[in-house]
């Protein structure tokens, strides 16, 4: 189960009441903090086997007024790392928001909608849907 919380007693490292993402292993009775950045998160979705979750958050430390648009990320429970799903191959900051990431039950594919026009070379219309294949866990 994945969820948002501002609680300070879920893990030893959650010391301040800011919104974070957590994953709860119901069988083992353990809770893991996925995120620690003090930014708003949304659109949380977890794969059927619980090994990966996807979510949307603003890109932290982006240049310019107001930072950058919100982007989709996938968090891998085994490696405890997050991967940007909606980043252009060019390395640029996306020029539009990403919304509604959904992960398949096996955790291999993620679909999301992006309003960025610079995710692929040559530009793409705003509001396009993308699919991203994740490597095997």
PDB file of C-alpha atoms in Angstrom:
ATOM      1  CA  UNK A   1       0.000   0.000   0.000  1.00  0.00           C
ATOM      2  CA  UNK A   2       1.323   3.477  -0.881  1.00  0.00           C
ATOM      3  CA  UNK A   3       0.063   6.693   0.695  1.00  0.00           C
ATOM      4  CA  UNK A   4       0.779  10.357   1.466  1.00  0.00           C
ATOM      5  CA  UNK A   5       1.182  11.524   5.065  1.00  0.00           C
ATOM      6  CA  UNK A   6       2.429  14.436   7.167  1.00  0.00           C
ATOM      7  CA  UNK A   7       2.756  12.231  10.280  1.00  0.00           C
ATOM      8  CA  UNK A   8       6.059  12.400  12.149  1.00  0.00           C
ATOM      9  CA  UNK A   9       5.876   8.969  13.784  1.00  0.00           C
ATOM     10  CA  UNK A  10       5.772   6.598  10.800  1.00  0.00           C
ATOM     11  CA  UNK A  11       9.549   6.200  10.441  1.00  0.00           C
ATOM     12  CA  UNK A  12      12.522   7.379  12.531  1.00  0.00           C
ATOM     13  CA  UNK A  13      13.560   9.876   9.808  1.00  0.00           C
ATOM     14  CA  UNK A  14      10.177  11.645   9.443  1.00  0.00           C
ATOM     15  CA  UNK A  15      10.926  14.406  11.926  1.00  0.00           C
ATOM     16  CA  UNK A  16       8.950  17.322  10.520  1.00  0.00           C
ATOM     17  CA  UNK A  17       5.283  17.492   9.456  1.00  0.00           C
ATOM     18  CA  UNK A  18       5.724  17.798   5.688  1.00  0.00           C
ATOM     19  CA  UNK A  19       3.942  15.683   3.113  1.00  0.00           C
ATOM     20  CA  UNK A  20       5.860  12.553   2.178  1.00  0.00           C
ATOM     21  CA  UNK A  21       5.163   9.319   0.328  1.00  0.00           C
ATOM     22  CA  UNK A  22       5.267   6.031   2.238  1.00  0.00           C
ATOM     23  CA  UNK A  23       4.949   2.373   1.295  1.00  0.00           C
ATOM     24  CA  UNK A  24       3.494  -0.036   3.854  1.00  0.00           C
ATOM     25  CA  UNK A  25       4.250  -3.758   3.576  1.00  0.00           C
ATOM     26  CA  UNK A  26       1.122  -5.175   5.162  1.00  0.00           C
ATOM     27  CA  UNK A  27       2.407  -8.736   5.567  1.00  0.00           C
ATOM     28  CA  UNK A  28       5.726  -7.678   7.123  1.00  0.00           C
ATOM     29  CA  UNK A  29       4.249  -4.751   9.032  1.00  0.00           C
ATOM     30  CA  UNK A  30       6.949  -2.322   7.877  1.00  0.00           C
ATOM     31  CA  UNK A  31       6.684   1.251   6.611  1.00  0.00           C
ATOM     32  CA  UNK A  32       9.268   2.824   4.292  1.00  0.00           C
ATOM     33  CA  UNK A  33       9.582   6.525   3.472  1.00  0.00           C
ATOM     34  CA  UNK A  34       9.851   6.956  -0.297  1.00  0.00           C
ATOM     35  CA  UNK A  35      10.217  10.728  -0.487  1.00  0.00           C
ATOM     36  CA  UNK A  36      11.881  13.281   1.715  1.00  0.00           C
ATOM     37  CA  UNK A  37      11.710  16.505  -0.322  1.00  0.00           C
ATOM     38  CA  UNK A  38       9.289  19.134   1.048  1.00  0.00           C
ATOM     39  CA  UNK A  39       7.285  19.485  -2.180  1.00  0.00           C
ATOM     40  CA  UNK A  40       3.671  18.648  -3.010  1.00  0.00           C
ATOM     41  CA  UNK A  41       3.141  15.172  -4.447  1.00  0.00           C
ATOM     42  CA  UNK A  42       0.155  13.827  -6.383  1.00  0.00           C
ATOM     43  CA  UNK A  43      -1.144  11.019  -8.573  1.00  0.00           C
ATOM     44  CA  UNK A  44       0.251   8.134  -6.515  1.00  0.00           C
ATOM     45  CA  UNK A  45      -0.031   4.651  -8.043  1.00  0.00           C
ATOM     46  CA  UNK A  46       1.563   1.349  -6.978  1.00  0.00           C
ATOM     47  CA  UNK A  47       2.324  -1.739  -9.084  1.00  0.00           C
ATOM     48  CA  UNK A  48       0.521  -4.963  -8.201  1.00  0.00           C
ATOM     49  CA  UNK A  49       3.556  -6.614  -6.650  1.00  0.00           C
ATOM     50  CA  UNK A  50       4.404  -3.507  -4.586  1.00  0.00           C
ATOM     51  CA  UNK A  51       7.964  -3.262  -5.938  1.00  0.00           C
ATOM     52  CA  UNK A  52       7.452   0.087  -7.673  1.00  0.00           C
ATOM     53  CA  UNK A  53       5.364   3.167  -7.229  1.00  0.00           C
ATOM     54  CA  UNK A  54       4.831   6.097  -9.570  1.00  0.00           C
ATOM     55  CA  UNK A  55       3.960   9.645  -8.600  1.00  0.00           C
ATOM     56  CA  UNK A  56       4.063  13.252  -9.776  1.00  0.00           C
ATOM     57  CA  UNK A  57       6.085  16.026  -8.131  1.00  0.00           C
ATOM     58  CA  UNK A  58       7.620  19.360  -9.145  1.00  0.00           C
ATOM     59  CA  UNK A  59      11.232  19.187 -10.238  1.00  0.00           C
ATOM     60  CA  UNK A  60      13.242  20.423  -7.259  1.00  0.00           C
ATOM     61  CA  UNK A  61      15.819  23.198  -7.713  1.00  0.00           C
ATOM     62  CA  UNK A  62      14.740  24.050 -11.243  1.00  0.00           C
ATOM     63  CA  UNK A  63      15.890  27.441 -12.532  1.00  0.00           C
ATOM     64  CA  UNK A  64      13.546  30.328 -13.202  1.00  0.00           C
ATOM     65  CA  UNK A  65      10.577  31.815 -11.398  1.00  0.00           C
ATOM     66  CA  UNK A  66       8.324  29.186  -9.873  1.00  0.00           C
ATOM     67  CA  UNK A  67      10.661  26.275 -10.695  1.00  0.00           C
ATOM     68  CA  UNK A  68       9.667  23.684 -13.247  1.00  0.00           C
ATOM     69  CA  UNK A  69       6.459  21.855 -14.114  1.00  0.00           C
ATOM     70  CA  UNK A  70       5.491  18.709 -12.221  1.00  0.00           C
ATOM     71  CA  UNK A  71       6.966  15.498 -13.623  1.00  0.00           C
ATOM     72  CA  UNK A  72       6.379  11.746 -13.239  1.00  0.00           C
ATOM     73  CA  UNK A  73       8.789   9.558 -11.273  1.00  0.00           C
ATOM     74  CA  UNK A  74       9.054   5.837 -10.550  1.00  0.00           C
ATOM     75  CA  UNK A  75      10.469   4.628  -7.231  1.00  0.00           C
ATOM     76  CA  UNK A  76      11.992   1.152  -7.047  1.00  0.00           C
ATOM     77  CA  UNK A  77      11.604  -0.545  -3.677  1.00  0.00           C
ATOM     78  CA  UNK A  78      14.655  -2.808  -4.117  1.00  0.00           C
ATOM     79  CA  UNK A  79      17.194  -0.167  -5.143  1.00  0.00           C
ATOM     80  CA  UNK A  80      15.430   2.633  -3.190  1.00  0.00           C
ATOM     81  CA  UNK A  81      15.958   4.998  -6.097  1.00  0.00           C
ATOM     82  CA  UNK A  82      13.645   7.248  -8.099  1.00  0.00           C
ATOM     83  CA  UNK A  83      13.794   7.612 -11.873  1.00  0.00           C
ATOM     84  CA  UNK A  84      12.357  10.548 -13.806  1.00  0.00           C
ATOM     85  CA  UNK A  85       9.894   9.134 -16.332  1.00  0.00           C
ATOM     86  CA  UNK A  86       8.964  12.318 -18.162  1.00  0.00           C
ATOM     87  CA  UNK A  87      12.408  13.789 -18.754  1.00  0.00           C
ATOM     88  CA  UNK A  88      13.449  14.676 -22.309  1.00  0.00           C
ATOM     89  CA  UNK A  89      16.323  12.613 -23.740  1.00  0.00           C
ATOM     90  CA  UNK A  90      18.106  15.923 -24.389  1.00  0.00           C
ATOM     91  CA  UNK A  91      18.526  16.490 -20.652  1.00  0.00           C
ATOM     92  CA  UNK A  92      16.447  19.681 -20.748  1.00  0.00           C
ATOM     93  CA  UNK A  93      13.776  20.444 -18.192  1.00  0.00           C
ATOM     94  CA  UNK A  94      10.352  19.519 -19.615  1.00  0.00           C
ATOM     95  CA  UNK A  95       8.355  22.551 -20.714  1.00  0.00           C
ATOM     96  CA  UNK A  96       4.988  21.288 -19.456  1.00  0.00           C
ATOM     97  CA  UNK A  97       3.349  19.345 -16.632  1.00  0.00           C
ATOM     98  CA  UNK A  98       2.950  15.576 -16.474  1.00  0.00           C
ATOM     99  CA  UNK A  99      -0.149  13.997 -14.927  1.00  0.00           C
ATOM    100  CA  UNK A 100      -1.798  10.662 -14.147  1.00  0.00           C
ATOM    101  CA  UNK A 101       1.010   8.091 -14.210  1.00  0.00           C
ATOM    102  CA  UNK A 102      -0.309   4.517 -14.076  1.00  0.00           C
ATOM    103  CA  UNK A 103       1.865   1.447 -13.594  1.00  0.00           C
ATOM    104  CA  UNK A 104       1.030  -2.071 -14.727  1.00  0.00           C
ATOM    105  CA  UNK A 105       0.490  -4.786 -12.137  1.00  0.00           C
ATOM    106  CA  UNK A 106       3.882  -6.341 -12.908  1.00  0.00           C
ATOM    107  CA  UNK A 107       5.632  -2.956 -12.512  1.00  0.00           C
ATOM    108  CA  UNK A 108       7.239  -2.966 -15.974  1.00  0.00           C
ATOM    109  CA  UNK A 109       5.234  -0.365 -17.902  1.00  0.00           C
ATOM    110  CA  UNK A 110       4.118   3.143 -16.978  1.00  0.00           C
ATOM    111  CA  UNK A 111       1.692   5.272 -18.975  1.00  0.00           C
ATOM    112  CA  UNK A 112       1.354   9.015 -18.353  1.00  0.00           C
ATOM    113  CA  UNK A 113       0.041  12.153 -20.009  1.00  0.00           C
ATOM    114  CA  UNK A 114       2.372  15.094 -20.544  1.00  0.00           C
ATOM    115  CA  UNK A 115       1.747  18.649 -21.617  1.00  0.00           C
ATOM    116  CA  UNK A 116       5.439  19.112 -22.408  1.00  0.00           C
ATOM    117  CA  UNK A 117       6.259  19.602 -26.078  1.00  0.00           C
ATOM    118  CA  UNK A 118       9.972  18.772 -25.754  1.00  0.00           C
ATOM    119  CA  UNK A 119       9.945  15.151 -24.534  1.00  0.00           C
ATOM    120  CA  UNK A 120      10.806  13.821 -27.992  1.00  0.00           C
ATOM    121  CA  UNK A 121      12.929  15.370 -30.761  1.00  0.00           C
ATOM    122  CA  UNK A 122      10.883  17.495 -33.150  1.00  0.00           C
ATOM    123  CA  UNK A 123       8.193  18.382 -30.617  1.00  0.00           C
ATOM    124  CA  UNK A 124       4.953  16.639 -29.745  1.00  0.00           C
ATOM    125  CA  UNK A 125       1.461  18.087 -29.257  1.00  0.00           C
ATOM    126  CA  UNK A 126       0.492  19.052 -25.708  1.00  0.00           C
ATOM    127  CA  UNK A 127      -1.566  16.453 -23.856  1.00  0.00           C
ATOM    128  CA  UNK A 128       0.068  13.425 -25.471  1.00  0.00           C
ATOM    129  CA  UNK A 129       0.116  10.033 -23.756  1.00  0.00           C
ATOM    130  CA  UNK A 130       3.422   8.191 -23.361  1.00  0.00           C
ATOM    131  CA  UNK A 131       4.452   4.702 -22.309  1.00  0.00           C
ATOM    132  CA  UNK A 132       7.740   4.037 -20.565  1.00  0.00           C
ATOM    133  CA  UNK A 133       9.238   0.557 -20.095  1.00  0.00           C
ATOM    134  CA  UNK A 134      11.095   0.089 -16.822  1.00  0.00           C
ATOM    135  CA  UNK A 135      13.928  -2.396 -16.455  1.00  0.00           C
ATOM    136  CA  UNK A 136      13.264  -5.648 -14.653  1.00  0.00           C
ATOM    137  CA  UNK A 137      13.383  -5.312 -10.853  1.00  0.00           C
TER     138      UNK A 137
END
